PDB file of C-alpha atoms and ligand atoms in Angstrom:
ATOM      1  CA  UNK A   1     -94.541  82.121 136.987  1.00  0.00           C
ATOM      2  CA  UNK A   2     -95.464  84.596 134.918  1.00  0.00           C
ATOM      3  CA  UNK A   3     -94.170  87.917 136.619  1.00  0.00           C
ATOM      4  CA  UNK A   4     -91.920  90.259 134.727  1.00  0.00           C
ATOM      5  CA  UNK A   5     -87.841  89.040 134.442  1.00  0.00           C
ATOM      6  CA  UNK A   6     -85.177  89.738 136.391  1.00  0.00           C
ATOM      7  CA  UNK A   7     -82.643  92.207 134.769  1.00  0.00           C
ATOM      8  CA  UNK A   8     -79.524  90.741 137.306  1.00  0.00           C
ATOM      9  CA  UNK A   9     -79.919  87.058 139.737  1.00  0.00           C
ATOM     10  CA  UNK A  10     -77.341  86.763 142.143  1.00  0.00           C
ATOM     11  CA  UNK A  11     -76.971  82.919 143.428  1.00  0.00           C
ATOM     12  CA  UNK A  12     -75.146  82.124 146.451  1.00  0.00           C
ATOM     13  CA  UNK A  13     -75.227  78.757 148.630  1.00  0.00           C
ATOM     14  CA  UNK A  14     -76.232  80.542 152.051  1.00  0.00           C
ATOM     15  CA  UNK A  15     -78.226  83.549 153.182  1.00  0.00           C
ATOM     16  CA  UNK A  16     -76.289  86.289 153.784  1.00  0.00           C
ATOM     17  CA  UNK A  17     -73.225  85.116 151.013  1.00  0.00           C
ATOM     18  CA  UNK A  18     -74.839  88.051 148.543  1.00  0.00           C
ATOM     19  CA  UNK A  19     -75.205  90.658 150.828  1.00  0.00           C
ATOM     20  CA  UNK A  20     -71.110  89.926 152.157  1.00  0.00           C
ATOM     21  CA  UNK A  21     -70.412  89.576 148.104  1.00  0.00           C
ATOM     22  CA  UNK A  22     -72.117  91.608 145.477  1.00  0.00           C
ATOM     23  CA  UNK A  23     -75.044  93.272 147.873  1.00  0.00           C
ATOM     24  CA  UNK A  24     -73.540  96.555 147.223  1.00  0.00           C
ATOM     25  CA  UNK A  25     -73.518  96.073 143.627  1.00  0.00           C
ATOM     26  CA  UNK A  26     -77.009  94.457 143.994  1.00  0.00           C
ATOM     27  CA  UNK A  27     -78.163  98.181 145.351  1.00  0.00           C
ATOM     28  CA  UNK A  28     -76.189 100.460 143.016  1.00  0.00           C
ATOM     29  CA  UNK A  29     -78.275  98.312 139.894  1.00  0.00           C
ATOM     30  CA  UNK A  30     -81.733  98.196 141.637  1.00  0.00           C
ATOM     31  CA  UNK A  31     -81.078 102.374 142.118  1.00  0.00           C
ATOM     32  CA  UNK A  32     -80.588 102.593 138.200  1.00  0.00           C
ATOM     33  CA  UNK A  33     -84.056 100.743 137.836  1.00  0.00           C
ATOM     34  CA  UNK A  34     -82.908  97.236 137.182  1.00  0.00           C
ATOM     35  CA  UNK A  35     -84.820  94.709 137.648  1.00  0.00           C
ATOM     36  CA  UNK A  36     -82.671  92.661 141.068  1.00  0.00           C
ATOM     37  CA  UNK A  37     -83.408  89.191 142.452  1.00  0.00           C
ATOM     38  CA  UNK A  38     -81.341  86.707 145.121  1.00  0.00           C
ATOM     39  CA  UNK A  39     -81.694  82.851 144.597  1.00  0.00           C
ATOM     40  CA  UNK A  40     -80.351  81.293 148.137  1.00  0.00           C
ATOM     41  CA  UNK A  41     -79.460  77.526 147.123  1.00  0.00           C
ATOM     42  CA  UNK A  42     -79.689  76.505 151.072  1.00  0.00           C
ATOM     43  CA  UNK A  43     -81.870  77.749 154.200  1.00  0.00           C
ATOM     44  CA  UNK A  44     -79.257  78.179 157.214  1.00  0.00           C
ATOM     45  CA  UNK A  45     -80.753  75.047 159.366  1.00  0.00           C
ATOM     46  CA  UNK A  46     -77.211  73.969 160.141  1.00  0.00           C
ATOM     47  CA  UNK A  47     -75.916  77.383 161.689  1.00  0.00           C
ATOM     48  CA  UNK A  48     -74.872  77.215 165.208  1.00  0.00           C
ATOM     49  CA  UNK A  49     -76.381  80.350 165.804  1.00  0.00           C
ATOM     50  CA  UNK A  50     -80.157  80.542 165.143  1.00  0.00           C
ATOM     51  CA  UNK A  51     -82.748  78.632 163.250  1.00  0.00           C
ATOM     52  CA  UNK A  52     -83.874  78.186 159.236  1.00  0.00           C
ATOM     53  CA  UNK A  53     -87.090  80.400 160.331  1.00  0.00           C
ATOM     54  CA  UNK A  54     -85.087  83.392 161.917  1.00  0.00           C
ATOM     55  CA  UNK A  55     -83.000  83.046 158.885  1.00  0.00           C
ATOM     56  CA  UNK A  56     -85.779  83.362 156.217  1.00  0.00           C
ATOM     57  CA  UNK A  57     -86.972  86.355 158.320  1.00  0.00           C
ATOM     58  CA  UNK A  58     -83.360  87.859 158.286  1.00  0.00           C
ATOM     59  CA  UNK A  59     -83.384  87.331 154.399  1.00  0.00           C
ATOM     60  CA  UNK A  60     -86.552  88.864 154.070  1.00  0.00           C
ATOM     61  CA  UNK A  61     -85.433  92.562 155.454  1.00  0.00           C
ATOM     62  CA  UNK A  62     -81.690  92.453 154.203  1.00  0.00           C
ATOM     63  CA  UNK A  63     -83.729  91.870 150.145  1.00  0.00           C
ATOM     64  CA  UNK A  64     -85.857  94.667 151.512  1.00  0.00           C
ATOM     65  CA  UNK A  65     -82.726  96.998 152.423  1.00  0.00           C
ATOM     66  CA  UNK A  66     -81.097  95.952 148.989  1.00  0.00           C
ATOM     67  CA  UNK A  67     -84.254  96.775 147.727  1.00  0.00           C
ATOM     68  CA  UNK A  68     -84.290  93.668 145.379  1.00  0.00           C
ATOM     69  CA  UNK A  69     -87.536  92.425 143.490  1.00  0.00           C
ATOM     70  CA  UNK A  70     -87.330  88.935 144.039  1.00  0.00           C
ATOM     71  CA  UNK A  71     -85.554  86.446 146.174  1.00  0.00           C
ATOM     72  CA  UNK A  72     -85.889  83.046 147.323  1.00  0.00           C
ATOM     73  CA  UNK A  73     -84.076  79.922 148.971  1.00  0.00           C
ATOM     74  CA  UNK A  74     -84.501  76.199 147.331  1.00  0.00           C
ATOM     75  CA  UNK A  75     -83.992  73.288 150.045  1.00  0.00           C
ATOM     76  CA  UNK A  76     -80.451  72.308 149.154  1.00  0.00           C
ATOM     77  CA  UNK A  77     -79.319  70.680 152.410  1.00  0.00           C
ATOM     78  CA  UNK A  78     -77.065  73.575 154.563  1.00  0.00           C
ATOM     79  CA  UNK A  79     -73.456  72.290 154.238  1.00  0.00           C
ATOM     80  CA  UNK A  80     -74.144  69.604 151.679  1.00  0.00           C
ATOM     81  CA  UNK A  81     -74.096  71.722 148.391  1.00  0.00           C
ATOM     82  CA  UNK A  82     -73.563  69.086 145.768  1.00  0.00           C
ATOM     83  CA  UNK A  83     -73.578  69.371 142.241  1.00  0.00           C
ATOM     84  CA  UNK A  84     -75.703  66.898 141.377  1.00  0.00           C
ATOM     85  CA  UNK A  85     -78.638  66.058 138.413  1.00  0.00           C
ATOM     86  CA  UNK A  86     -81.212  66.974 140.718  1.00  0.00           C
ATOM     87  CA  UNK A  87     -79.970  70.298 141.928  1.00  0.00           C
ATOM     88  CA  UNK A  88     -79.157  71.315 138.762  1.00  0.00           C
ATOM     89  CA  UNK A  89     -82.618  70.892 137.744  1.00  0.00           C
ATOM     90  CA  UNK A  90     -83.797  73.139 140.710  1.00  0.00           C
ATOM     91  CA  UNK A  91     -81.412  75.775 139.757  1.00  0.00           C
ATOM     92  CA  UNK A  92     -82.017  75.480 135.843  1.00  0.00           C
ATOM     93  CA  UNK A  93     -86.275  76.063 136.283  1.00  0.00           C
ATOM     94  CA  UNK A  94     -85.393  79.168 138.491  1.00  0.00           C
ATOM     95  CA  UNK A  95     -83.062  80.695 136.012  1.00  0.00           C
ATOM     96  CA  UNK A  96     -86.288  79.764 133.030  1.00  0.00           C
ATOM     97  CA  UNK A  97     -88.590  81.435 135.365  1.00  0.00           C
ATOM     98  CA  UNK A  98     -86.951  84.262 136.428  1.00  0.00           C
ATOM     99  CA  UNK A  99     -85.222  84.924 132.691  1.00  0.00           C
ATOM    100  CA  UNK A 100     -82.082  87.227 134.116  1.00  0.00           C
ATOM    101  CA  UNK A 101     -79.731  88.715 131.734  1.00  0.00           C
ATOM    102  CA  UNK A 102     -76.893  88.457 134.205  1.00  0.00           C
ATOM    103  CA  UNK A 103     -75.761  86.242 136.469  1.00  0.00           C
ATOM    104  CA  UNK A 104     -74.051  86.570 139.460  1.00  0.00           C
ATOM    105  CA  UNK A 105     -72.171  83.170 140.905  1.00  0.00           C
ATOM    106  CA  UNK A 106     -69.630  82.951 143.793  1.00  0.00           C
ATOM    107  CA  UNK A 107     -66.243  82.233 142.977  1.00  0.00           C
ATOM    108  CA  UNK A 108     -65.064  78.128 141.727  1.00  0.00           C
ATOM    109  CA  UNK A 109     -63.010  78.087 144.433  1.00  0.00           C
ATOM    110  CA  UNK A 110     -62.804  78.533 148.004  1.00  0.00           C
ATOM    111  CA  UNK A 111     -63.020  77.345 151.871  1.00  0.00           C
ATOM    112  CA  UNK A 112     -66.235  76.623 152.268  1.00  0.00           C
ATOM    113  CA  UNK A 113     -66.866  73.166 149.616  1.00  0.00           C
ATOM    114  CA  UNK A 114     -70.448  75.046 150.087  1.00  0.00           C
ATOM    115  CA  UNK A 115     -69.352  78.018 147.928  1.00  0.00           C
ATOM    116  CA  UNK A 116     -67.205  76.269 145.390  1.00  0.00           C
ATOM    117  CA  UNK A 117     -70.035  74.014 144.452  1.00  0.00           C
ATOM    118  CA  UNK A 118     -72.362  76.577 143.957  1.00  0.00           C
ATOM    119  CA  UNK A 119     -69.943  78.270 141.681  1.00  0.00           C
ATOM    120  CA  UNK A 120     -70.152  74.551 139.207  1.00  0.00           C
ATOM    121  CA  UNK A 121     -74.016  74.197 140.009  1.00  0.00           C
ATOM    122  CA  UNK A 122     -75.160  77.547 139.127  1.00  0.00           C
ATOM    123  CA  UNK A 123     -72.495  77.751 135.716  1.00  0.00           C
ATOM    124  CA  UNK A 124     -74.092  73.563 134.937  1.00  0.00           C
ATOM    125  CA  UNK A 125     -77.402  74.986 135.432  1.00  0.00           C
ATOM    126  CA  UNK A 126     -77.675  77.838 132.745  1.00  0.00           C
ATOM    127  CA  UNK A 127     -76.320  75.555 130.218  1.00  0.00           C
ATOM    128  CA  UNK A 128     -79.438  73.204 131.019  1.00  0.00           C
ATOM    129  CA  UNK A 129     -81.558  75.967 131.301  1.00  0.00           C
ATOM    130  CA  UNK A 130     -80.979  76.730 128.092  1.00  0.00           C
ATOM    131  CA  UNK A 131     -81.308  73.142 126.442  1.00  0.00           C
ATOM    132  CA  UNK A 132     -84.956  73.078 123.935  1.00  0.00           C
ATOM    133  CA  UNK A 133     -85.474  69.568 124.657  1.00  0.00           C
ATOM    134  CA  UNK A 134     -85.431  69.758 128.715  1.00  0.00           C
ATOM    135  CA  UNK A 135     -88.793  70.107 129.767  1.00  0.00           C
ATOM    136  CA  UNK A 136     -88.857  71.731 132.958  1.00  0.00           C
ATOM    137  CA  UNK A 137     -92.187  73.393 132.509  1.00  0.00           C
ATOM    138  CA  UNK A 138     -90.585  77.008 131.510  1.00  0.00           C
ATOM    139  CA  UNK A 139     -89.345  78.049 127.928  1.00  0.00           C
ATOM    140  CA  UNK A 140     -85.500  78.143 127.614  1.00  0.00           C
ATOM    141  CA  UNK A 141     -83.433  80.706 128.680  1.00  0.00           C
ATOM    142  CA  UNK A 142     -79.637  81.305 129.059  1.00  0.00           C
ATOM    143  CA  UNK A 143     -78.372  84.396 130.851  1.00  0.00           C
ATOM    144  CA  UNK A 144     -76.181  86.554 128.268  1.00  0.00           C
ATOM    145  CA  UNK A 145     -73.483  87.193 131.419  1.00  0.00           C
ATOM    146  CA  UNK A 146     -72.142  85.264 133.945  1.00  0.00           C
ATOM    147  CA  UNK A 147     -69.659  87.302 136.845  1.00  0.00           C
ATOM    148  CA  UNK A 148     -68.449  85.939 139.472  1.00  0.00           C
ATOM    149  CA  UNK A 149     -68.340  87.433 142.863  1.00  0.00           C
ATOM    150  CA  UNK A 150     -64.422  87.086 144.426  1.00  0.00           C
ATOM    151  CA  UNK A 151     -64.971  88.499 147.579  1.00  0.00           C
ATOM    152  CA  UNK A 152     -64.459  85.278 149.539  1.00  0.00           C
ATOM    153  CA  UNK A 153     -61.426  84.435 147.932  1.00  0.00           C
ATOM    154  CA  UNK A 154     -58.057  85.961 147.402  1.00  0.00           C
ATOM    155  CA  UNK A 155     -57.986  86.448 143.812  1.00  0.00           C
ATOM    156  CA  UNK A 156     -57.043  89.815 141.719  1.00  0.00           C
ATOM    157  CA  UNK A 157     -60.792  90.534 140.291  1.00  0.00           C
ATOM    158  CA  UNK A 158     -61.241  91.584 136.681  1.00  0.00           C
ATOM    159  CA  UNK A 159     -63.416  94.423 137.134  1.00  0.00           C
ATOM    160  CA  UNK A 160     -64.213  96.017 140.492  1.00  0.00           C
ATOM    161  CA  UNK A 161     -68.367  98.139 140.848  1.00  0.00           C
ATOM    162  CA  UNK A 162     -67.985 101.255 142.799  1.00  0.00           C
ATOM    163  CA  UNK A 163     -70.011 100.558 146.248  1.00  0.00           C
ATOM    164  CA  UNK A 164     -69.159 103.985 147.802  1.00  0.00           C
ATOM    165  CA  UNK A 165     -72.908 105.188 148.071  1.00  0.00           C
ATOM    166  CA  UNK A 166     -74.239 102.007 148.493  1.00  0.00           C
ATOM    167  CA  UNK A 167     -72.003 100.853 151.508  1.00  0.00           C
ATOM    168  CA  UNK A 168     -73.504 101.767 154.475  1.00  0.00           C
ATOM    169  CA  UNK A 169     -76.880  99.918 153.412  1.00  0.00           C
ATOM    170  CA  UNK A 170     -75.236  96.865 152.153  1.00  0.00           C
ATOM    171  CA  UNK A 171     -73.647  96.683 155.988  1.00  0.00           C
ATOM    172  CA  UNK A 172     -77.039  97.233 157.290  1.00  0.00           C
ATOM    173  CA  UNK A 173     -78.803  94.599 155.073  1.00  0.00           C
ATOM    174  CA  UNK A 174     -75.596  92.092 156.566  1.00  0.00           C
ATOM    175  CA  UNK A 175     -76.628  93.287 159.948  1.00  0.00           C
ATOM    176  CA  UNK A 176     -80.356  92.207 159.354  1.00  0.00           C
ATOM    177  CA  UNK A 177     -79.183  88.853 160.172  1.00  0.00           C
ATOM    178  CA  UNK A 178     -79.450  89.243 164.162  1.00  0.00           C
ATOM    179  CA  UNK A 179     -78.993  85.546 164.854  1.00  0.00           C
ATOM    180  CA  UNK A 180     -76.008  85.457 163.382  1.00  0.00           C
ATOM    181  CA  UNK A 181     -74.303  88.842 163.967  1.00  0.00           C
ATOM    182  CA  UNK A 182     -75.606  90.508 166.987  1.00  0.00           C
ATOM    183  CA  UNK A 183     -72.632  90.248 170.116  1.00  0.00           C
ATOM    184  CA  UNK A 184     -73.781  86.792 172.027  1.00  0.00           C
ATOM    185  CA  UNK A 185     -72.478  83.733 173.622  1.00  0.00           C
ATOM    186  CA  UNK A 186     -73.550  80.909 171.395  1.00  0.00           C
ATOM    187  CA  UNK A 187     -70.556  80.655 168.769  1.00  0.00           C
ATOM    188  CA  UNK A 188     -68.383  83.216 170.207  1.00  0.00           C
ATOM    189  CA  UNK A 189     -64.845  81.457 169.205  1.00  0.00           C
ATOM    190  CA  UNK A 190     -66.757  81.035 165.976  1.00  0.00           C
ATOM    191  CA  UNK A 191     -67.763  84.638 165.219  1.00  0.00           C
ATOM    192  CA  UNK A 192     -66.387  87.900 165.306  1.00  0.00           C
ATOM    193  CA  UNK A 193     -67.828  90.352 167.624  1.00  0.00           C
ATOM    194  CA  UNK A 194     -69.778  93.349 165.653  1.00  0.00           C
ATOM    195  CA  UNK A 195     -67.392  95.666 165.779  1.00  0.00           C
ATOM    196  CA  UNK A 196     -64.580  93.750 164.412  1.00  0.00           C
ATOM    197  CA  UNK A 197     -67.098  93.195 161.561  1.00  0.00           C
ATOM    198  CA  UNK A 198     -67.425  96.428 160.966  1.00  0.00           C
ATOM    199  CA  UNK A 199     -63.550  96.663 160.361  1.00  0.00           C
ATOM    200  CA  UNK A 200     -62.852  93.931 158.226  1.00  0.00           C
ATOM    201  CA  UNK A 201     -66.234  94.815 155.875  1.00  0.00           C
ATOM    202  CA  UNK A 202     -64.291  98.170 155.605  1.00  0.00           C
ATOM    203  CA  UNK A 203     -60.875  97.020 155.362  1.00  0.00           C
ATOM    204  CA  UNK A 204     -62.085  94.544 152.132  1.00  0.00           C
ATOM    205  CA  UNK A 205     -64.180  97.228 150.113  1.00  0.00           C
ATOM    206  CA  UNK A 206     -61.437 100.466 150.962  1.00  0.00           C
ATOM    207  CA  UNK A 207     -59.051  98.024 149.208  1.00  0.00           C
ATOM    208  CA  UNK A 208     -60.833  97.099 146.436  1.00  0.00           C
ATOM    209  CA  UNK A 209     -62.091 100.874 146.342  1.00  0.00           C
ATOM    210  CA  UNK A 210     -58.226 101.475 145.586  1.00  0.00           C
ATOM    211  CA  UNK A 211     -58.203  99.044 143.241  1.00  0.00           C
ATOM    212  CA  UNK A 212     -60.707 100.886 141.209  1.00  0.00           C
ATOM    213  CA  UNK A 213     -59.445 104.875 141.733  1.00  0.00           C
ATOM    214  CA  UNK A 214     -62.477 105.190 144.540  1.00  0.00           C
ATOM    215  CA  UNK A 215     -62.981 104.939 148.072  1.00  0.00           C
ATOM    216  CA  UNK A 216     -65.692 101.370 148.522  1.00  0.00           C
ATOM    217  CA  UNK A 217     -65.886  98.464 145.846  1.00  0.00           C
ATOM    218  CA  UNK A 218     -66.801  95.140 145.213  1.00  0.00           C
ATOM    219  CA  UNK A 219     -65.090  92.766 142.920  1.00  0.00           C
ATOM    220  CA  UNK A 220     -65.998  90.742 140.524  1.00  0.00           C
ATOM    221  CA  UNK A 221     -64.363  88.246 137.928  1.00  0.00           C
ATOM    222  CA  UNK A 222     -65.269  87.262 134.202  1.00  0.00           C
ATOM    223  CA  UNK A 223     -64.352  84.739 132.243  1.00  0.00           C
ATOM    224  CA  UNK A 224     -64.172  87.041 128.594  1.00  0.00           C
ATOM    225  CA  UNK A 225     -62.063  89.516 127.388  1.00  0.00           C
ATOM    226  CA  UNK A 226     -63.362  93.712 128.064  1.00  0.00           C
ATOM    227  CA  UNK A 227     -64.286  95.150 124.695  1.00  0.00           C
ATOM    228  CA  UNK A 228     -64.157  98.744 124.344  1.00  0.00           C
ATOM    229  CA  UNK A 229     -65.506 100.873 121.391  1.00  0.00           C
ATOM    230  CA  UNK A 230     -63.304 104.195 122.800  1.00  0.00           C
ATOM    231  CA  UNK A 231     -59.927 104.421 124.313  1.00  0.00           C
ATOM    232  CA  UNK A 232     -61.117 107.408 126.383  1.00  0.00           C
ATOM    233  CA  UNK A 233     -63.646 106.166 127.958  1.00  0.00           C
ATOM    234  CA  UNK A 234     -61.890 103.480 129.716  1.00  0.00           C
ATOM    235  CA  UNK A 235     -62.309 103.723 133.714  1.00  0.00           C
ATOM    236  CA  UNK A 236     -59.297 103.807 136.215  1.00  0.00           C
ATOM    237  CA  UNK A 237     -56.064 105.894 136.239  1.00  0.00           C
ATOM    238  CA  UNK A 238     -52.883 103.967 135.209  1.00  0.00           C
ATOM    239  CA  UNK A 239     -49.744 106.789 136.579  1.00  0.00           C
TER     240      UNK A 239
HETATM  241 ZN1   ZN B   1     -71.645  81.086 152.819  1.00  0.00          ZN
END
């Protein structure tokens, strides 16, 4: 698949995980002229509100909204993420045919086994990726970055990307998915109505906004120290 590489993948185990985690971020890079791209390791056919094909459509116009240059979903079945040979193999030939620099997984732990999984997969699938020997049709490649997106789990983030011009259209590119978030009956014990959305999108990004001395944030987690080449130029206020 010859097209150019992606500067930034973000992997996540259903539609709609990147745009709740990191689509703000995903934005704010495209903006600066990077080079974006979603891998979806599932395709929604076990959601109790709409079907894998109103899904893919959904997908489809939230990429468009987060202006991203690639995206795509492998069949992993929805709700039985595992972390197994196979899957890693699907994950690994994306990762030598797109050729990102940074990687974007969810965080290794969670509710949803679905999430967690994809955290291990995604991590077990760059090291393979980036094994001479494996023939998987590609030439090697290991991203130089891996972050993980927190979001979904109650963890103090390591760094935190200022979403404050980029929030409105990340909650637009959530909203894209109709079958799943316009008011209806199907699933209504299960799902929020809109408005409450709305709220607790807010409520999550104004407090890691705080976190990082501005009003709308995402976080984010990595493994490795910060390095910093000039005591003044390190970001957000202490007193
Ligand atoms: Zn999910």
């Amino acid at each position: 698949m010859p097209s150019a590489p992606l500067d930034i993948l973000a992997i996540a185990a259903h539609r709609d995980d990147v745009e709740q985690t990191s689509g703000g971020t995903l934005l704010k890079m495209a903006e600066r002229g990077h080079r974006t791209g979603i891998l979806d390791l599932t395709q929604g056919e076990m959601g109790t509100r709409g079907t894998a094909e109103d899904r893919a459509r959904e997908a489809a116009e939230a990429a468009r909204i987060l202006r991203v240059c690639w995206r795509s979903a492998l069949d992993i079945p929805d709700g039985r993420v595992e972390n197994t040979w196979e899957n890693r193999l699907k994950v690994a030939r994306v990762i030598r045919e797109q050729r990102p620099q940074v990687l974007i997984l969810p965080y290794w732990k969670g509710r949803h086994p679905d999430h967690y999984t994809a955290s291990k997969l995604g991590y077990e699938a760059c090291f393979l990726a980036g094994l001479a020997k494996l023939d998987l049709g590609a030439a090697p490649h290991r991203p130089f970055k891996i972050i993980y997106a927190t979001l979904y789990y109650d963890i103090r983030p390591t760094f935190v990307v200022d979403i404050t011009s980029q929030f409105e259209a990340r909650f637009r590119s959530l909203m894209a998915y109709k079958s799943q978030f316009s008011d209806q009956e199907a699933g209504k014990d299960l799902f929020p109505a809109q408005a409450e959305i709305r709220a607790r999108i807010e409520a999550m990004a104004r407090f890691y906004g705080m976190l990082g001395g501005g009003t709308y944030a995402e976080p984010f987690l990595q493994n490795e120290v910060g390095l910093v080449e000039d005591l003044l130029q390190i970001p957000v206020k202490s007193i």
